[in-house]
């Protein structure tokens, strides 16, 4: 996206994994959708000083940014090398409404917006495969062994059915239901959770792979339930996926508490979303009114923010 000469911007958005997280790292399918309620914008201006970064997380010279921003430094170095353009006098601004480290794909979305802004700044076209390759580089730094789903969904306009290295299909989620996402307020730790699941696979391969395969089956069933507008069935599958994710040790007391509260207040199903160990959970409701009741309950029970998403439509809150 071009603005004035010497200025450019790029955008992206958060994502919600409906079902399949963690198992997707092991080749099982996952379903995720773009979450436009949480946009990110990266802007780049020319400056006379050294390259600076301004974000809610850190503001100052990019060279002195904390370790958690290594992915931005690495991406900049890679783009500089690939495009053979100078990157010494850039003023980079990142505005993100995605809560960081909450399982909503914050790091991938920031990288997507940043790479789009850089290519726009240098006035070089960027296709989606190139973009995903760059975002995958940064996700490897952020998460160790990412499946690649975040890189794809944070730059996609439609829901996706995804299998690592194999399938990336748009999926119509035309189902009459509402999804509530709630933030526990506790930072998740995707890298640690992914590493701990890897350790479980090593320590107890049979049992752990059985749980991972079970999540894959639930995801396939969820795709069927969506295709046939079976909302109650989809809800049951989500709750079963949460049980399986607990067995993989990636839930937390706060996530379990909000999942139980959502189910008590009439949700058709509920589960953690994303990497877990904190971060966000989702719940399924059959009507907007029910979704609001569940959302209020979740706030009363300790959530620090909620979003309501009409499935099959754009965001309404
Ligand atoms: O926590 P997030 O938003 O980065 O989601 C991670 C999803 C995992 O399946 C746990 C990891 C991955 O790379 O797919």
CSV table of C-alpha atoms and ligand atoms in Angstrom, one decimal, residues 15 17 20-25 102-107 139 143 145-150 190 194 273-276, ligand 1:
chain,number,residue,atom,x,y,z
A,15,UNK,CA,-6.6,-14.9,13.9
A,17,UNK,CA,-7.9,-21.1,15.7
A,20,UNK,CA,-6.7,-28.2,15.7
A,21,UNK,CA,-4.0,-26.2,17.4
A,22,UNK,CA,-0.9,-28.1,18.6
A,23,UNK,CA,-2.0,-31.2,16.6
A,24,UNK,CA,-1.4,-29.0,13.4
A,25,UNK,CA,2.3,-29.0,14.3
A,102,UNK,CA,-2.7,-14.4,23.8
A,103,UNK,CA,-3.0,-17.0,21.0
A,104,UNK,CA,-4.4,-14.6,18.5
A,105,UNK,CA,-1.4,-14.7,16.1
A,106,UNK,CA,0.0,-11.4,17.2
A,107,UNK,CA,3.6,-12.0,16.2
A,139,UNK,CA,7.6,-17.3,13.3
A,143,UNK,CA,7.9,-20.1,18.2
A,145,UNK,CA,8.6,-25.0,15.4
A,146,UNK,CA,5.6,-23.3,13.9
A,147,UNK,CA,3.1,-25.1,11.8
A,148,UNK,CA,2.7,-22.0,9.5
A,149,UNK,CA,-1.0,-21.6,10.2
A,150,UNK,CA,-0.6,-18.2,11.8
A,190,UNK,CA,3.3,-20.8,22.7
A,194,UNK,CA,4.9,-26.4,21.7
A,273,UNK,CA,-7.5,-21.2,21.3
A,274,UNK,CA,-3.9,-20.8,20.1
A,275,UNK,CA,-0.9,-21.9,22.0
A,276,UNK,CA,-2.5,-22.0,25.5
B,1,LIG,O1,-0.4,-19.0,20.1
B,1,LIG,P1,-0.5,-18.7,18.6
B,1,LIG,O2,-1.5,-17.7,18.2
B,1,LIG,O3,0.9,-18.4,18.0
B,1,LIG,O4,-1.0,-20.1,18.0
B,1,LIG,C1,-0.2,-21.2,18.0
B,1,LIG,C2,-0.8,-22.4,17.4
B,1,LIG,C3,0.0,-23.7,17.6
B,1,LIG,O5,-0.7,-24.8,16.9
B,1,LIG,C4,0.1,-24.1,19.1
B,1,LIG,C5,1.4,-23.6,17.1
B,1,LIG,C6,1.5,-23.6,15.5
B,1,LIG,O6,2.6,-23.2,15.1
B,1,LIG,O7,0.6,-24.0,14.9
